């Protein structure tokens, strides 16, 4: 603030929304009986090489101007992080993306001061204060410090999840879901319309282990940044994303300007479900290979690089042919052999080497639906998954003296470390030769067999485990 032509200048690569703060702040100061300093005011947003976006900078700019012009006490302002949009009448509004600010405030040991809670989450060990208007700063910290928001990280009401007991006549498919969840394997379902592929997919989150605080915090941050609802996450439900096949690569992985996370990151900690896999453009799916391997999405732009977490359970579904009725006992397929071959070639294209399990899902008979017989429930399946993961963790700790939490580690990718007994190794070799599996295909089969053994609490992989894993390989894939 210096002598010169009165006005507010904002530097440091602000976007149009940030520049509009000048007009909002002027009107807000007049509405709340503050004086607009008749000086040249320069606001520097550092670092200057990063684009500044959003209206959340309104409140800190206004507070800084009022403090420098000695219209509000400066005591209590230091040690606080201010966040919020200012309306023309001086009221402080909520802004999206507050969760990352709360994390930053906790890491830096600062209080967070903002408007109304637009997102129903307040992290523990963060002093979050609520101010209705900038006029609240006139009386110093005592006038707004009493309005502290109580921490609310997890809601007590548990999420009501869909139950696998409602899915009739798909016990083999349910077993495949258990294996996929226990070993974090990618899974593909191929079946006719009405077979229950979507019902099976929507219930997968319910058998995954409960989301822990670290995963929840990352998921909340991602959803908060783009303004997604947080209620399901706060209830403990893992994300389930079901993007449409018309989605662009930027929508799937992230991008645009300003850069924002895509569906892959929104599925972090949960399930990313590709319905009608054959309809997706190959080049879009091909771009998922790196996020699946590394668990992150890297976006490089001229103004910098961006890193978004993207560790998810990959799930896909498809019809067996363009019309969907190939192999259906009741409806005749109308596709030509050439059309079927082209369609199935698309399914074995991108991401095929990231899908360890393939399940054929057939429509249940009318008699079975009328009888309504119940099979495995979500609770029973989740119990199996939790026990298998605990067994695997203990086995890996014993073998490698270090904890490797996911099935994609290099240690678990080596067949030598998967502890096959002699019969299991012989069966694996015979199946691989008979079906002409490549090295990648053999490792894929071996990893699934190891997960089946973990579900059985077996220290070694036997012939029975290999045969069950082979049953979930679909048609033999190289």
Coordinates of C-alpha atoms in Angstrom, one line a residue:
X1 CA 0.0 0.0 0.0
X2 CA 1.6 3.2 -1.1
X3 CA 0.9 6.8 -2.3
X4 CA -0.4 7.0 -5.8
X5 CA -3.4 6.6 -8.0
X6 CA -6.1 4.9 -5.8
X7 CA -6.9 1.4 -6.8
X8 CA -6.3 -2.3 -6.3
X9 CA -3.8 -4.1 -8.5
X10 CA -3.4 -7.9 -8.3
X11 CA -0.3 -9.5 -9.7
X12 CA 1.0 -13.1 -9.7
X13 CA -0.9 -14.7 -12.6
X14 CA -4.5 -14.2 -11.4
X15 CA -7.3 -15.5 -13.6
X16 CA -10.4 -13.4 -14.3
X17 CA -12.2 -14.7 -11.2
X18 CA -9.4 -13.5 -8.9
X19 CA -9.3 -10.1 -10.7
X20 CA -13.0 -9.7 -10.1
X21 CA -12.3 -9.8 -6.4
X22 CA -11.3 -6.1 -6.7
X23 CA -14.9 -5.1 -7.5
X24 CA -16.4 -7.5 -4.9
X25 CA -14.1 -6.2 -2.2
X26 CA -14.9 -2.5 -2.9
X27 CA -18.7 -3.1 -2.7
X28 CA -18.3 -5.2 0.4
X29 CA -16.3 -2.6 2.2
X30 CA -18.8 0.1 1.4
X31 CA -21.7 -2.2 2.5
X32 CA -20.1 -2.8 5.9
X33 CA -19.1 0.8 6.6
X34 CA -15.4 0.3 6.1
X35 CA -13.4 2.9 4.2
X36 CA -11.7 2.1 0.9
X37 CA -8.1 3.3 1.3
X38 CA -7.4 6.1 -1.1
X39 CA -4.0 4.7 -1.9
X40 CA -2.4 2.5 -4.5
X41 CA -2.8 -1.1 -3.3
X42 CA -0.7 -3.9 -4.9
X43 CA -1.6 -7.5 -4.0
X44 CA 1.1 -10.0 -4.9
X45 CA 0.1 -13.7 -5.1
X46 CA 3.2 -15.8 -4.7
X47 CA 4.6 -17.8 -6.3
X48 CA 4.2 -15.8 -9.5
X49 CA 4.6 -18.6 -11.9
X50 CA 1.5 -20.5 -10.9
X51 CA -1.9 -19.6 -12.2
X52 CA -4.3 -18.5 -9.4
X53 CA -7.9 -19.4 -9.7
X54 CA -11.2 -19.2 -7.8
X55 CA -13.0 -16.8 -5.5
X56 CA -11.5 -18.2 -2.3
X57 CA -8.9 -15.5 -2.2
X58 CA -11.5 -12.7 -1.7
X59 CA -11.4 -13.0 2.1
X60 CA -7.6 -13.0 2.6
X61 CA -7.2 -10.0 0.3
X62 CA -9.9 -8.0 2.1
X63 CA -8.5 -8.9 5.5
X64 CA -5.0 -7.8 4.4
X65 CA -6.3 -4.5 3.1
X66 CA -8.3 -3.8 6.3
X67 CA -5.4 -4.7 8.5
X68 CA -2.9 -2.6 6.6
X69 CA -5.2 0.4 6.7
X70 CA -5.6 -0.1 10.5
X71 CA -9.4 -0.5 10.3
X72 CA -9.2 -3.9 12.1
X73 CA -6.9 -5.1 14.9
X74 CA -3.9 -7.1 13.6
X75 CA -3.7 -9.2 16.7
X76 CA -4.9 -12.7 16.1
X77 CA -4.6 -12.5 12.3
X78 CA -1.2 -14.0 12.3
X79 CA -1.3 -17.7 12.6
X80 CA -4.6 -17.9 10.6
X81 CA -5.4 -19.1 7.1
X82 CA -8.3 -17.2 5.5
X83 CA -10.6 -18.7 2.9
X84 CA -13.8 -17.5 1.4
X85 CA -15.7 -15.6 -1.2
X86 CA -17.1 -12.2 -0.3
X87 CA -20.6 -11.2 -1.4
X88 CA -21.4 -7.6 -2.3
X89 CA -23.1 -7.0 1.1
X90 CA -19.9 -8.2 2.9
X91 CA -21.1 -11.7 3.9
X92 CA -18.5 -14.5 3.6
X93 CA -19.6 -17.4 1.4
X94 CA -18.4 -21.0 1.2
X95 CA -16.1 -22.1 -1.6
X96 CA -15.4 -25.5 -2.9
X97 CA -12.2 -27.3 -2.3
X98 CA -12.0 -26.6 1.4
X99 CA -10.7 -30.0 2.5
X100 CA -7.2 -29.4 1.0
X101 CA -7.0 -26.0 2.8
X102 CA -7.9 -27.8 6.1
X103 CA -5.1 -30.3 5.5
X104 CA -2.7 -27.4 4.8
X105 CA -3.8 -25.5 7.9
X106 CA -3.2 -28.7 10.0
X107 CA 0.2 -29.3 8.5
X108 CA 1.3 -25.6 9.1
X109 CA -0.3 -25.4 12.5
X110 CA -2.7 -22.6 11.5
X111 CA -6.3 -21.7 12.3
X112 CA -8.6 -21.8 9.3
X113 CA -11.1 -18.9 9.1
X114 CA -13.8 -18.9 6.5
X115 CA -17.5 -18.6 5.7
X116 CA -20.3 -21.1 6.1
X117 CA -19.4 -24.8 5.8
X118 CA -20.2 -25.6 2.2
X119 CA -18.8 -29.1 2.8
X120 CA -20.0 -31.0 5.9
X121 CA -16.5 -32.0 7.0
X122 CA -14.1 -30.5 9.6
X123 CA -10.9 -32.4 10.2
X124 CA -9.6 -33.2 13.6
X125 CA -6.8 -31.1 15.0
X126 CA -7.9 -28.1 12.9
X127 CA -9.3 -25.0 14.5
X128 CA -12.0 -24.0 11.9
X129 CA -13.7 -20.7 12.6
X130 CA -16.9 -19.4 10.9
X131 CA -17.5 -15.7 10.1
X132 CA -20.7 -14.5 8.6
X133 CA -19.4 -11.1 7.5
X134 CA -16.2 -9.2 7.2
X135 CA -17.6 -6.8 9.8
X136 CA -16.9 -9.6 12.3
X137 CA -13.2 -8.6 12.2
X138 CA -13.9 -5.1 13.5
X139 CA -13.9 -6.3 17.1
X140 CA -10.7 -8.4 16.9
X141 CA -10.2 -12.1 17.3
X142 CA -12.5 -12.3 20.3
X143 CA -15.4 -11.4 18.1
X144 CA -15.0 -14.4 15.8
X145 CA -12.9 -16.9 17.7
X146 CA -15.9 -18.1 19.6
X147 CA -17.6 -19.3 16.4
X148 CA -15.5 -22.5 16.2
X149 CA -16.8 -25.4 14.1
X150 CA -16.7 -28.8 15.8
X151 CA -14.6 -31.4 14.1
X152 CA -16.7 -33.8 12.0
X153 CA -14.6 -36.2 10.0
X154 CA -16.7 -39.4 9.8
X155 CA -20.4 -39.4 10.2
X156 CA -21.7 -41.9 12.7
X157 CA -24.5 -43.1 10.5
X158 CA -23.1 -46.1 8.6
X159 CA -23.6 -46.3 4.8
X160 CA -26.4 -48.6 3.6
X161 CA -24.7 -50.7 0.9
X162 CA -26.3 -52.8 -1.7
X163 CA -26.2 -56.5 -0.8
X164 CA -25.0 -59.4 -3.0
X165 CA -27.7 -61.5 -1.5
X166 CA -30.1 -59.7 -3.9
X167 CA -28.2 -61.0 -6.9
X168 CA -29.9 -64.3 -7.8
X169 CA -28.1 -67.2 -9.5
X170 CA -24.6 -65.8 -9.9
X171 CA -22.6 -67.6 -7.3
X172 CA -19.6 -68.3 -9.6
X173 CA -19.5 -64.6 -10.5
X174 CA -19.7 -63.7 -6.8
X175 CA -16.7 -66.0 -6.2
X176 CA -14.8 -64.1 -8.9
X177 CA -15.7 -60.8 -7.2
X178 CA -14.3 -62.2 -3.9
X179 CA -11.0 -63.2 -5.6
X180 CA -10.7 -59.9 -7.4
X181 CA -11.3 -57.9 -4.2
X182 CA -9.0 -60.1 -2.1
X183 CA -6.1 -59.8 -4.6
X184 CA -6.8 -56.4 -6.1
X185 CA -7.1 -57.9 -9.5
X186 CA -8.7 -56.3 -12.5
X187 CA -11.9 -58.1 -13.5
X188 CA -13.9 -58.3 -16.7
X189 CA -17.5 -59.6 -16.9
X190 CA -18.8 -60.7 -20.3
X191 CA -22.5 -61.6 -20.6
X192 CA -25.8 -60.9 -22.3
X193 CA -28.1 -57.9 -21.5
X194 CA -30.0 -58.5 -18.3
X195 CA -27.5 -61.0 -16.9
X196 CA -26.8 -58.9 -13.8
X197 CA -23.4 -57.4 -14.7
X198 CA -24.3 -53.9 -13.4
X199 CA -25.8 -55.3 -10.2
X200 CA -22.6 -57.3 -9.5
X201 CA -20.4 -54.3 -10.2
X202 CA -22.4 -51.8 -8.0
X203 CA -21.9 -54.1 -5.0
X204 CA -18.2 -54.6 -5.3
X205 CA -17.4 -51.6 -3.0
X206 CA -19.3 -53.3 -0.2
X207 CA -16.9 -56.2 0.0
X208 CA -13.7 -54.2 -0.1
X209 CA -12.0 -53.5 3.3
X210 CA -13.4 -50.4 5.1
X211 CA -11.8 -47.2 3.9
X212 CA -9.1 -46.0 6.3
X213 CA -8.4 -42.4 7.4
X214 CA -5.5 -41.9 4.9
X215 CA -7.6 -43.1 2.0
X216 CA -10.6 -41.2 3.1
X217 CA -8.6 -37.9 3.4
X218 CA -7.2 -38.3 -0.1
X219 CA -10.6 -39.1 -1.5
X220 CA -12.3 -36.2 0.3
X221 CA -9.6 -33.8 -1.1
X222 CA -10.2 -34.9 -4.7
X223 CA -14.0 -34.8 -4.5
X224 CA -13.8 -31.5 -2.7
X225 CA -11.7 -29.8 -5.3
X226 CA -14.3 -30.3 -8.1
X227 CA -17.3 -29.8 -5.9
X228 CA -18.5 -33.5 -5.7
X229 CA -20.8 -34.4 -2.8
X230 CA -18.9 -35.8 0.2
X231 CA -21.8 -37.4 2.1
X232 CA -21.2 -41.0 0.9
X233 CA -17.5 -40.8 1.7
X234 CA -18.1 -39.4 5.1
X235 CA -20.4 -42.4 5.8
X236 CA -17.5 -44.7 4.9
X237 CA -18.6 -45.8 1.4
X238 CA -15.8 -46.2 -1.1
X239 CA -16.1 -44.3 -4.4
X240 CA -17.8 -46.0 -7.3
X241 CA -17.3 -44.3 -10.6
X242 CA -19.1 -45.4 -13.7
X243 CA -18.0 -43.1 -16.6
X244 CA -19.8 -43.2 -20.0
X245 CA -17.9 -44.5 -23.0
X246 CA -18.2 -41.1 -24.7
X247 CA -15.9 -39.5 -22.0
X248 CA -12.8 -37.9 -23.4
X249 CA -9.3 -38.6 -22.2
X250 CA -9.2 -35.4 -20.2
X251 CA -12.4 -36.4 -18.5
X252 CA -11.0 -39.8 -17.6
X253 CA -7.5 -38.9 -16.5
X254 CA -7.8 -35.2 -15.8
X255 CA -6.9 -32.0 -17.6
X256 CA -8.7 -28.9 -18.9
X257 CA -7.9 -25.4 -17.8
X258 CA -7.6 -25.0 -14.9
X259 CA -6.4 -28.6 -14.4
X260 CA -8.8 -30.8 -12.5
X261 CA -8.8 -34.5 -11.6
X262 CA -10.7 -36.9 -13.8
X263 CA -12.7 -40.1 -13.2
X264 CA -9.6 -42.2 -12.5
X265 CA -8.7 -40.0 -9.6
X266 CA -12.3 -39.7 -8.4
X267 CA -12.3 -43.5 -8.1
X268 CA -9.2 -43.4 -5.9
X269 CA -9.7 -45.8 -3.0
X270 CA -12.7 -47.3 -4.7
X271 CA -13.9 -48.9 -8.0
X272 CA -13.6 -47.6 -11.6
X273 CA -16.3 -49.5 -13.6
X274 CA -16.1 -49.5 -17.4
X275 CA -19.5 -50.5 -18.7
X276 CA -19.7 -51.7 -22.3
X277 CA -15.9 -51.9 -22.5
X278 CA -16.1 -52.6 -26.3
X279 CA -17.6 -49.2 -26.9
X280 CA -14.7 -47.3 -25.4
X281 CA -12.1 -45.8 -27.8
X282 CA -8.9 -47.8 -27.6
X283 CA -6.7 -44.7 -27.3
X284 CA -8.5 -43.5 -24.2
X285 CA -8.2 -46.8 -22.5
X286 CA -4.6 -47.1 -23.5
X287 CA -3.8 -43.9 -21.5
X288 CA -4.9 -45.7 -18.3
X289 CA -2.0 -48.1 -18.3
X290 CA 0.4 -45.8 -16.5
X291 CA -2.1 -44.8 -13.7
X292 CA -2.9 -48.5 -13.1
X293 CA 0.8 -49.3 -12.8
X294 CA 1.8 -46.4 -10.6
X295 CA -1.4 -45.5 -8.8
X296 CA -1.1 -41.8 -9.9
X297 CA -2.0 -39.6 -12.8
X298 CA 0.7 -37.3 -14.1
X299 CA -0.4 -34.3 -16.2
X300 CA 2.3 -32.1 -17.8
X301 CA 1.4 -28.6 -18.8
X302 CA 3.3 -25.5 -19.9
X303 CA 2.6 -24.0 -16.5
X304 CA 3.8 -27.0 -14.5
X305 CA 3.2 -30.7 -13.7
X306 CA 0.3 -32.0 -11.7
X307 CA 0.0 -35.3 -9.8
X308 CA -3.3 -36.8 -8.8
X309 CA -3.7 -40.1 -6.8
X310 CA -5.5 -42.8 -8.8
X311 CA -5.3 -46.2 -7.1
X312 CA -8.6 -48.0 -7.8
X313 CA -10.1 -51.5 -8.4
X314 CA -10.5 -51.9 -12.1
X315 CA -13.8 -53.4 -13.2
X316 CA -15.2 -53.8 -16.7
X317 CA -18.2 -55.3 -18.4
X318 CA -19.2 -56.0 -21.9
X319 CA -21.6 -57.9 -24.2
X320 CA -20.1 -60.9 -26.0
X321 CA -21.0 -59.4 -29.4
X322 CA -22.5 -56.2 -30.9
X323 CA -26.1 -57.3 -30.5
X324 CA -25.3 -58.8 -27.1
X325 CA -26.9 -62.2 -27.5
X326 CA -24.0 -64.5 -28.6
X327 CA -24.4 -67.8 -26.7
X328 CA -27.8 -66.9 -25.2
X329 CA -30.0 -70.0 -25.0
X330 CA -33.3 -68.0 -25.7
X331 CA -32.4 -65.1 -28.0
X332 CA -30.6 -65.7 -31.3
X333 CA -27.5 -63.7 -32.1
X334 CA -27.9 -61.5 -35.2
X335 CA -24.2 -60.7 -35.7
X336 CA -22.1 -62.0 -38.5
X337 CA -19.0 -64.0 -37.6
X338 CA -16.8 -61.1 -38.8
X339 CA -18.6 -58.6 -36.6
X340 CA -18.2 -60.9 -33.6
X341 CA -14.5 -61.3 -34.3
X342 CA -14.0 -57.6 -34.6
X343 CA -15.9 -56.8 -31.4
X344 CA -14.0 -59.4 -29.4
X345 CA -10.7 -58.2 -30.8
X346 CA -11.5 -54.8 -29.2
X347 CA -12.0 -56.5 -25.8
X348 CA -8.6 -58.1 -26.0
X349 CA -6.9 -54.9 -26.9
X350 CA -6.0 -52.1 -24.5
X351 CA -5.9 -53.0 -20.7
X352 CA -6.2 -56.7 -21.5
X353 CA -2.9 -57.4 -19.7
X354 CA -4.3 -55.4 -16.6
X355 CA -7.4 -57.6 -16.3
X356 CA -6.5 -60.8 -14.4
X357 CA -10.0 -62.3 -14.1
X358 CA -12.6 -62.9 -16.8
X359 CA -16.1 -64.1 -15.9
X360 CA -18.9 -65.2 -18.1
X361 CA -22.2 -64.0 -16.7
X362 CA -25.4 -65.7 -18.0
X363 CA -29.0 -64.7 -17.4
X364 CA -30.6 -66.6 -14.6
X365 CA -33.6 -68.7 -15.5
X366 CA -37.1 -67.5 -14.8
X367 CA -37.6 -70.4 -12.3
X368 CA -34.5 -69.3 -10.3
X369 CA -35.7 -65.7 -10.2
X370 CA -39.2 -66.6 -9.1
X371 CA -37.8 -68.9 -6.3
X372 CA -35.6 -66.0 -5.2
X373 CA -33.0 -68.3 -3.6
X374 CA -30.3 -66.3 -1.7
X375 CA -26.6 -67.0 -2.1
X376 CA -23.6 -65.3 -0.5
X377 CA -24.3 -62.0 1.1
X378 CA -22.1 -58.9 1.1
X379 CA -21.1 -59.4 4.7
X380 CA -20.0 -63.0 4.1
X381 CA -18.0 -62.0 1.0
X382 CA -16.3 -59.1 2.8
X383 CA -15.3 -61.4 5.7
X384 CA -13.6 -63.7 3.2
X385 CA -11.8 -60.7 1.6
X386 CA -10.6 -59.3 4.9
X387 CA -9.3 -62.7 6.1
X388 CA -7.5 -63.3 2.8
X389 CA -5.8 -59.9 2.9
X390 CA -4.7 -60.4 6.4
X391 CA -3.3 -63.8 5.5
X392 CA -1.5 -62.4 2.5
X393 CA 0.0 -59.5 4.5
X394 CA 1.4 -62.0 7.1
X395 CA 2.7 -64.2 4.4
X396 CA 4.6 -61.4 2.7
X397 CA 6.0 -60.1 5.9
X398 CA 7.4 -63.6 6.7
X399 CA 8.8 -64.0 3.2
X400 CA 10.3 -60.5 2.6
X401 CA 10.6 -59.1 6.1
X402 CA 8.8 -56.0 4.9
X403 CA 5.1 -55.1 4.3
X404 CA 4.0 -55.0 0.7
X405 CA 0.3 -54.0 0.8
X406 CA -0.7 -54.5 -2.8
X407 CA -0.7 -57.3 -5.3
X408 CA 1.1 -55.3 -8.0
X409 CA 4.5 -55.3 -6.2
X410 CA 7.5 -56.7 -8.0
X411 CA 7.9 -59.3 -5.3
X412 CA 4.4 -60.7 -5.8
X413 CA 4.8 -60.5 -9.6
X414 CA 7.5 -63.1 -9.5
X415 CA 6.2 -66.7 -9.7
X416 CA 9.2 -67.9 -7.7
X417 CA 8.0 -66.0 -4.6
X418 CA 4.4 -67.1 -4.8
X419 CA 5.2 -70.4 -3.1
X420 CA 3.8 -73.1 -5.4
X421 CA 4.1 -76.7 -4.3
X422 CA 5.2 -79.4 -6.8
X423 CA 1.7 -80.3 -7.9
X424 CA 0.7 -76.7 -8.3
X425 CA 3.7 -75.9 -10.4
X426 CA 3.1 -78.9 -12.6
X427 CA -0.5 -77.9 -13.2
X428 CA 0.5 -74.4 -14.0
X429 CA 3.1 -75.6 -16.5
X430 CA 0.7 -78.0 -18.2
X431 CA -2.1 -75.4 -18.5
X432 CA 0.3 -72.8 -19.8
X433 CA 1.7 -75.1 -22.5
X434 CA -1.8 -76.4 -23.5
X435 CA -3.1 -72.8 -24.0
X436 CA 0.1 -71.3 -25.3
X437 CA 0.3 -68.6 -22.6
X438 CA 3.0 -65.9 -22.9
X439 CA 5.1 -65.0 -19.9
X440 CA 2.7 -62.3 -18.9
X441 CA -0.3 -64.7 -19.2
X442 CA 1.5 -67.2 -16.9
X443 CA 2.3 -64.6 -14.3
X444 CA -1.4 -63.4 -14.4
X445 CA -2.7 -66.9 -13.8
X446 CA -0.1 -67.5 -11.1
X447 CA -1.1 -64.4 -9.2
X448 CA -4.8 -65.3 -9.3
X449 CA -4.0 -68.8 -8.1
X450 CA -2.0 -67.2 -5.2
X451 CA -5.0 -65.2 -4.2
X452 CA -7.2 -68.3 -4.3
X453 CA -4.7 -70.0 -2.0
X454 CA -4.8 -66.9 0.4
X455 CA -8.6 -67.3 0.5
X456 CA -8.1 -70.9 1.6
X457 CA -5.4 -69.8 4.1
X458 CA -3.0 -72.1 2.3
X459 CA 0.7 -71.4 2.7
X460 CA 1.4 -73.0 -0.7
X461 CA -0.4 -72.9 -4.1
X462 CA -1.8 -76.3 -4.9
X463 CA -3.1 -77.9 -8.1
X464 CA -6.7 -77.1 -7.0
X465 CA -5.9 -73.4 -6.6
X466 CA -4.4 -73.3 -10.1
X467 CA -7.4 -75.0 -11.6
X468 CA -9.9 -72.6 -10.0
X469 CA -7.8 -69.7 -11.1
X470 CA -7.8 -71.1 -14.7
X471 CA -11.6 -71.2 -14.5
X472 CA -11.6 -67.4 -14.2
X473 CA -9.3 -66.8 -17.1
X474 CA -12.2 -67.0 -19.6
X475 CA -11.0 -68.0 -23.0
X476 CA -7.3 -68.6 -22.9
X477 CA -5.5 -65.3 -23.3
X478 CA -1.9 -64.9 -24.3

